[in-house]
XYZ file of C-alpha atoms in Angstrom:
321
model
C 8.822 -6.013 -8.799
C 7.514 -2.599 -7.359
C 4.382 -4.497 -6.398
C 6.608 -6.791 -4.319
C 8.546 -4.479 -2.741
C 5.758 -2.661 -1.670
C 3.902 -5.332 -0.450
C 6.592 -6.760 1.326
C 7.412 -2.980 3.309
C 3.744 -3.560 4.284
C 3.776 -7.215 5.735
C 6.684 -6.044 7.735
C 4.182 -3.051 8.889
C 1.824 -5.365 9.637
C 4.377 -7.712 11.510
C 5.229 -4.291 13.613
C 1.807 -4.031 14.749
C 1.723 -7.346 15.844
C 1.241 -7.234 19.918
C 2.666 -4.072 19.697
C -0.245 -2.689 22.150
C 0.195 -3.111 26.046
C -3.111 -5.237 26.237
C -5.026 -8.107 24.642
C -8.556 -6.778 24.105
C -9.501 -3.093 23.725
C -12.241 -3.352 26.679
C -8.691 -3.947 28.596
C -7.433 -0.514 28.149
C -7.405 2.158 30.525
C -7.357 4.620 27.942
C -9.015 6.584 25.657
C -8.242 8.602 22.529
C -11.341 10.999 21.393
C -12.155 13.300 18.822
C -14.404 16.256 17.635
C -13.641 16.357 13.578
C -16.050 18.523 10.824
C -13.429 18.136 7.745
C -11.581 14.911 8.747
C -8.394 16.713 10.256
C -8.995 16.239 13.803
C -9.774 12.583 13.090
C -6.853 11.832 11.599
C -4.796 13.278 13.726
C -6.596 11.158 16.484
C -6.614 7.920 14.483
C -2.756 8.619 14.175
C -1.929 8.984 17.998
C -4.226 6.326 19.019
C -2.413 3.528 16.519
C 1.046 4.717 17.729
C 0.146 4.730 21.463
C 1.136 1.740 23.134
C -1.731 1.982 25.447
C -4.541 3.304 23.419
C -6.993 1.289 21.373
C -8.269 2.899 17.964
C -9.754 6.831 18.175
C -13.599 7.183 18.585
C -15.866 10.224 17.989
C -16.832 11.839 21.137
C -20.331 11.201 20.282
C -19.639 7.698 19.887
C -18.943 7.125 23.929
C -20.638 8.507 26.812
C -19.287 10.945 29.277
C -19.236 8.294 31.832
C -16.687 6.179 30.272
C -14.145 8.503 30.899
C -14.447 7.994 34.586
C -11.504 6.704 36.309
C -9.471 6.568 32.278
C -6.867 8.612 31.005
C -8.415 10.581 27.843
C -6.822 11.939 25.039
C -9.053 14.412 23.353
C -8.452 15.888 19.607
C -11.139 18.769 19.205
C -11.067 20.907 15.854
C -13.427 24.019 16.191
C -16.028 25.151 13.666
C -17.633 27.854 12.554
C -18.537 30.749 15.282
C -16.650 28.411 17.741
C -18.778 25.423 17.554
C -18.225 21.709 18.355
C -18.268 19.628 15.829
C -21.335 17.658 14.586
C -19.563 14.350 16.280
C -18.560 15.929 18.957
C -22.324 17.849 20.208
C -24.041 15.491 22.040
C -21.129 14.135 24.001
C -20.522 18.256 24.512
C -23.932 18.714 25.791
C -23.979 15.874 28.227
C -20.840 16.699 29.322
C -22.297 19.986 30.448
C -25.206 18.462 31.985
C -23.368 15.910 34.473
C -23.198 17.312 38.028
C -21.513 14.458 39.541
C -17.855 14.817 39.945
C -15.424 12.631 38.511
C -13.655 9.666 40.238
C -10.262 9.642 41.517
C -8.026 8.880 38.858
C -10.005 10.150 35.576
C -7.046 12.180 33.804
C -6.851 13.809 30.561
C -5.484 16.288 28.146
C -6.858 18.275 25.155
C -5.019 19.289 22.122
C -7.037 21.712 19.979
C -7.296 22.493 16.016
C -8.369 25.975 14.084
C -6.815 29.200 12.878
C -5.520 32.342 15.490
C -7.143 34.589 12.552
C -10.739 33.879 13.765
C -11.302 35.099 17.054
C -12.903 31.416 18.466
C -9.407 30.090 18.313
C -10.113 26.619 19.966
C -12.920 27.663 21.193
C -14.479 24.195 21.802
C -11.382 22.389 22.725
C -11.139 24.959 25.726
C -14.748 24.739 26.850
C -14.078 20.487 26.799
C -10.859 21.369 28.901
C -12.320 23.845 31.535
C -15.389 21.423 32.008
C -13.248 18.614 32.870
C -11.324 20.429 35.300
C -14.975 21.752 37.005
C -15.686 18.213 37.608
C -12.553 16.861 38.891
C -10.551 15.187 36.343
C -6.636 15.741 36.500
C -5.325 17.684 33.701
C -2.214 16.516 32.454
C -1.074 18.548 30.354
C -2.115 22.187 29.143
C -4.238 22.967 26.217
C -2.298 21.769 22.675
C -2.924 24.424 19.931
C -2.894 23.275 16.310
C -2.699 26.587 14.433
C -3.103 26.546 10.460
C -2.279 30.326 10.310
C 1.538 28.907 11.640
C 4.583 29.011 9.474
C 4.355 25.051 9.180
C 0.473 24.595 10.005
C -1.084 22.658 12.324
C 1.635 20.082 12.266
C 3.738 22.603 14.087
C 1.956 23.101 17.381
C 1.122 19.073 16.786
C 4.865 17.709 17.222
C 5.549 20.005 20.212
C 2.965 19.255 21.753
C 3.582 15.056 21.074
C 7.020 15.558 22.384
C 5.476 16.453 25.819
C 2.774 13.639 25.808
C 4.815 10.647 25.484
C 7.166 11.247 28.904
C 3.599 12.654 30.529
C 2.037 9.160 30.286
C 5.769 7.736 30.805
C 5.642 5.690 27.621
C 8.472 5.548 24.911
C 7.389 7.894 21.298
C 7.236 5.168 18.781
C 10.200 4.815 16.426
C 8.547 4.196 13.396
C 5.018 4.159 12.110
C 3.277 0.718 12.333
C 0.307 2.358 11.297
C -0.137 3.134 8.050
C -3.095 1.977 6.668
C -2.456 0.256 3.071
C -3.398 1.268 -0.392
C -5.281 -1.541 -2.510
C -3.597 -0.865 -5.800
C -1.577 -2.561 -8.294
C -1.066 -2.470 -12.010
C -3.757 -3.343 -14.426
C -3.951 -5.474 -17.349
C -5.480 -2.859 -19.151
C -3.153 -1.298 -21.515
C -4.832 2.110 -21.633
C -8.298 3.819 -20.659
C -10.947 5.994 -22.150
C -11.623 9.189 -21.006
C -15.056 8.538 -20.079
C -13.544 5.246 -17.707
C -11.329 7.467 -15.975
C -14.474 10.003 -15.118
C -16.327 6.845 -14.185
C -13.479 6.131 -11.858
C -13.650 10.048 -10.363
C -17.451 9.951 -10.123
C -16.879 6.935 -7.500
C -14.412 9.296 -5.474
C -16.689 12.447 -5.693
C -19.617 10.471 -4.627
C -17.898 8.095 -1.849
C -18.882 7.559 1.662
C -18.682 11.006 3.313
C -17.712 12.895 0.524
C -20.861 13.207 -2.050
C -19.382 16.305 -3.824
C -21.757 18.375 -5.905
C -20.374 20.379 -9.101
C -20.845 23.835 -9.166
C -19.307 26.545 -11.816
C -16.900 29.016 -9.796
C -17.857 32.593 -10.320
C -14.352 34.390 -9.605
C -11.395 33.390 -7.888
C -9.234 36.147 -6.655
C -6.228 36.069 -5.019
C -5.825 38.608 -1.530
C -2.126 38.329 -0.673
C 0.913 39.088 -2.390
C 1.986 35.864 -5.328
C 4.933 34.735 -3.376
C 3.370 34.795 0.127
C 4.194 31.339 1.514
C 0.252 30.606 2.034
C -2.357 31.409 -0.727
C -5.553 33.347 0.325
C -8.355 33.516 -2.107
C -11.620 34.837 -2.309
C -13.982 32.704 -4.069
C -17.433 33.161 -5.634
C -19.782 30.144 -6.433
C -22.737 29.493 -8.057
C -24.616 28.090 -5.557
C -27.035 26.232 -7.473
C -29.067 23.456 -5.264
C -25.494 23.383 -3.185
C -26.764 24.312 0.245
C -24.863 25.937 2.481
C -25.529 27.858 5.662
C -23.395 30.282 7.635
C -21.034 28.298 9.955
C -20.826 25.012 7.741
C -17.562 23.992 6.675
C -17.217 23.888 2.895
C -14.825 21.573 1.129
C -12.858 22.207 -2.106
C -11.731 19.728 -4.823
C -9.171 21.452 -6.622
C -7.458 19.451 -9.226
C -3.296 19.424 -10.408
C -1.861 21.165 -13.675
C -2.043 17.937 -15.920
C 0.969 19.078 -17.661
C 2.704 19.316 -14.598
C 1.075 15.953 -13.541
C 2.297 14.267 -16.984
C 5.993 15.967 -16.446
C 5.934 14.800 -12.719
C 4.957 10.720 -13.671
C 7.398 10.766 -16.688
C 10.426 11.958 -14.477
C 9.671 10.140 -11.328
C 10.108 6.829 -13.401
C 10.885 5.386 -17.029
C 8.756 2.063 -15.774
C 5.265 4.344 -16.058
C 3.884 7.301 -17.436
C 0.547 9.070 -17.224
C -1.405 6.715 -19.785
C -0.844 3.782 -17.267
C -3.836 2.072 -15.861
C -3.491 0.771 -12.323
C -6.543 -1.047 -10.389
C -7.378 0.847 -6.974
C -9.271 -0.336 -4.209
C -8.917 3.280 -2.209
C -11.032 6.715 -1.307
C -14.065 5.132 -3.182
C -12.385 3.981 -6.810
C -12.826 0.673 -7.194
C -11.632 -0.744 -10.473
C -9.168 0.905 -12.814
C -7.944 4.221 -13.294
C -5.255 5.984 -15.207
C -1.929 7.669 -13.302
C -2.866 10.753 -14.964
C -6.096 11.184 -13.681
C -5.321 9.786 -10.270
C -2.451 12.294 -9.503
C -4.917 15.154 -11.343
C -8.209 14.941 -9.278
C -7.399 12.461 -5.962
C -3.824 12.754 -4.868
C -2.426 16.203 -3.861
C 0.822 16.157 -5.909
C 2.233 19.866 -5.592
C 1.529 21.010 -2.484
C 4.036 21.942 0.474
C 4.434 18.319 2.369
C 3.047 18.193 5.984
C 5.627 16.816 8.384
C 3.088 13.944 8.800
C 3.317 12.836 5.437
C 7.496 12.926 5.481
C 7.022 10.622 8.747
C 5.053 8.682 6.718
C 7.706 8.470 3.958
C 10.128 7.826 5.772
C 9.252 4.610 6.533
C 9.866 3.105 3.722
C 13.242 4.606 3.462
């Protein structure tokens, strides 16, 4: 029955999305969503805006169009900065040729930037800003004014995110959408299987670790020390890793897999619902798994289960209200 309802929230989804665009073919639209992403954020945050936005086709990398397509478009551009205030890989070659072009851009060409990273480093946005000045050099209409995304906030990125939505949607005089015909769909449902091995469920993790554009590497953690006070609302640690044949050069962004109490994990699943537990086997189609995989070590090494909910996800949730 939770299958069902599930799937049924999702065909109505689906039904929402359903013309719900202002043309019939993207090569119709006059508009263009963009973005420069090193650990996925920006990208999603892109990928989100474009599937709400009535007059937007999907988000592309910026490397993925050329500087001259934006000529005579609105653009929406999503631009995370990396480290000493560097573009993104995706984003570098559109970057470059954008500094390159000369030519001025036609009448009508319009756009606005919003820009991710952390006040604390001193290159705040540093890319986003050198997109947005750049533009303005060669003629196209700004507008809106630089959108900050600041993780050092009280509610993170999210924060600057929504106020800077709630300007956008009247600026290109279209309605904010009133739910979330977006959400892309989980392949999962319960298995056959009554229960699973230990070594099937690492089988099942190996897949995530080593997915498309993740290919994680172990590596034993030296020390892990925390720098602010144990109740401070954000947690700021200084870790040391054995490198190992993990390369890593100054300025590369470094992803952590960190993985949930399993107690608390077990707890969590047992309370949520008397139907499952953390011994039941579901099959996944998702992030890389495919085949089965126990609740347990799902919720323990994929799904972040503990930490403070971004306003994005709650948006999310609330769709299936």
């Amino acid at each position: 029955q939770q299958n069902a309802d599930i799937h049924h929230r999702m065909d109505h989804l689906l039904q929402l999305s359903a013309g719900y665009k202002d043309f019939n073919h993207p090569d119709e639209a006059k508009f263009l969503t963009l973005f420069g992403s090193e650990t996925g954020t920006a990208a999603r945050v892109a990928r989100d805006f474009a599937a709400a936005c009535t007059l937007s086709p999907s988000a592309s990398a910026m490397d993925d169009v050329d500087v001259d397509d934006l000529d005579g478009k609105t653009t929406v551009l999503f631009i995370a900065t990396c480290g000493q205030g560097a573009m993104p890989q995706n984003g570098k070659r559109f970057l470059k040729e954008l500094n390159a072009r000369t030519e001025p851009f036609s009448e009508g060409t319009r756009f606005m930037v919003f820009g991710l990273g952390d006040s604390c480093y001193y290159f705040f946005c540093k890319a986003a800003k050198e997109v947005e000045a750049k533009l303005e050099d060669l003629g196209a209409q700004k507008i809106l004014p630089l959108g900050t995304g600041d993780d050092s906030a009280e509610e993170g990125m999210e924060q600057g995110l929504h106020d800077w939505l709630d300007q956008v949607w009247p600026a290109l005089e279209v309605p904010p959408p009133k739910e979330v015909p977006h959400i892309e769909p989980i392949k999962v449902i319960f298995s056959e299987r009554a229960v699973l091995s230990p070594e099937d469920d690492k089988r099942a993790i190996d897949q995530f670790f080593h997915s498309d554009g993740i290919h994680a590497k172990s590596a034993p953690i030296i020390s892990n020390d925390l720098m602010c006070s144990p109740d401070y609302n954000r947690d700021f640690r200084t870790i040391r890793i054995d490198q190992g044949d993990l390369k890593y050069k100054l300025g590369d962004a470094l992803e952590i897999f960190p993985q949930n109490d399993p107690e608390k994990v077990s707890q969590f699943l047992h309370e949520y619902s008397s139907d499952f537990g953390d011994h039941t086997v579901v099959k996944l189609h998702s992030w890389g798994i495919n085949g089965d995989i126990s609740l347990s070590a799902l919720f323990t090494y994929v799904l972040d289960l503990f930490g403070k909910p971004s306003k994005h996800f709650l948006h999310q949730l609330a769709t299936f209200e």
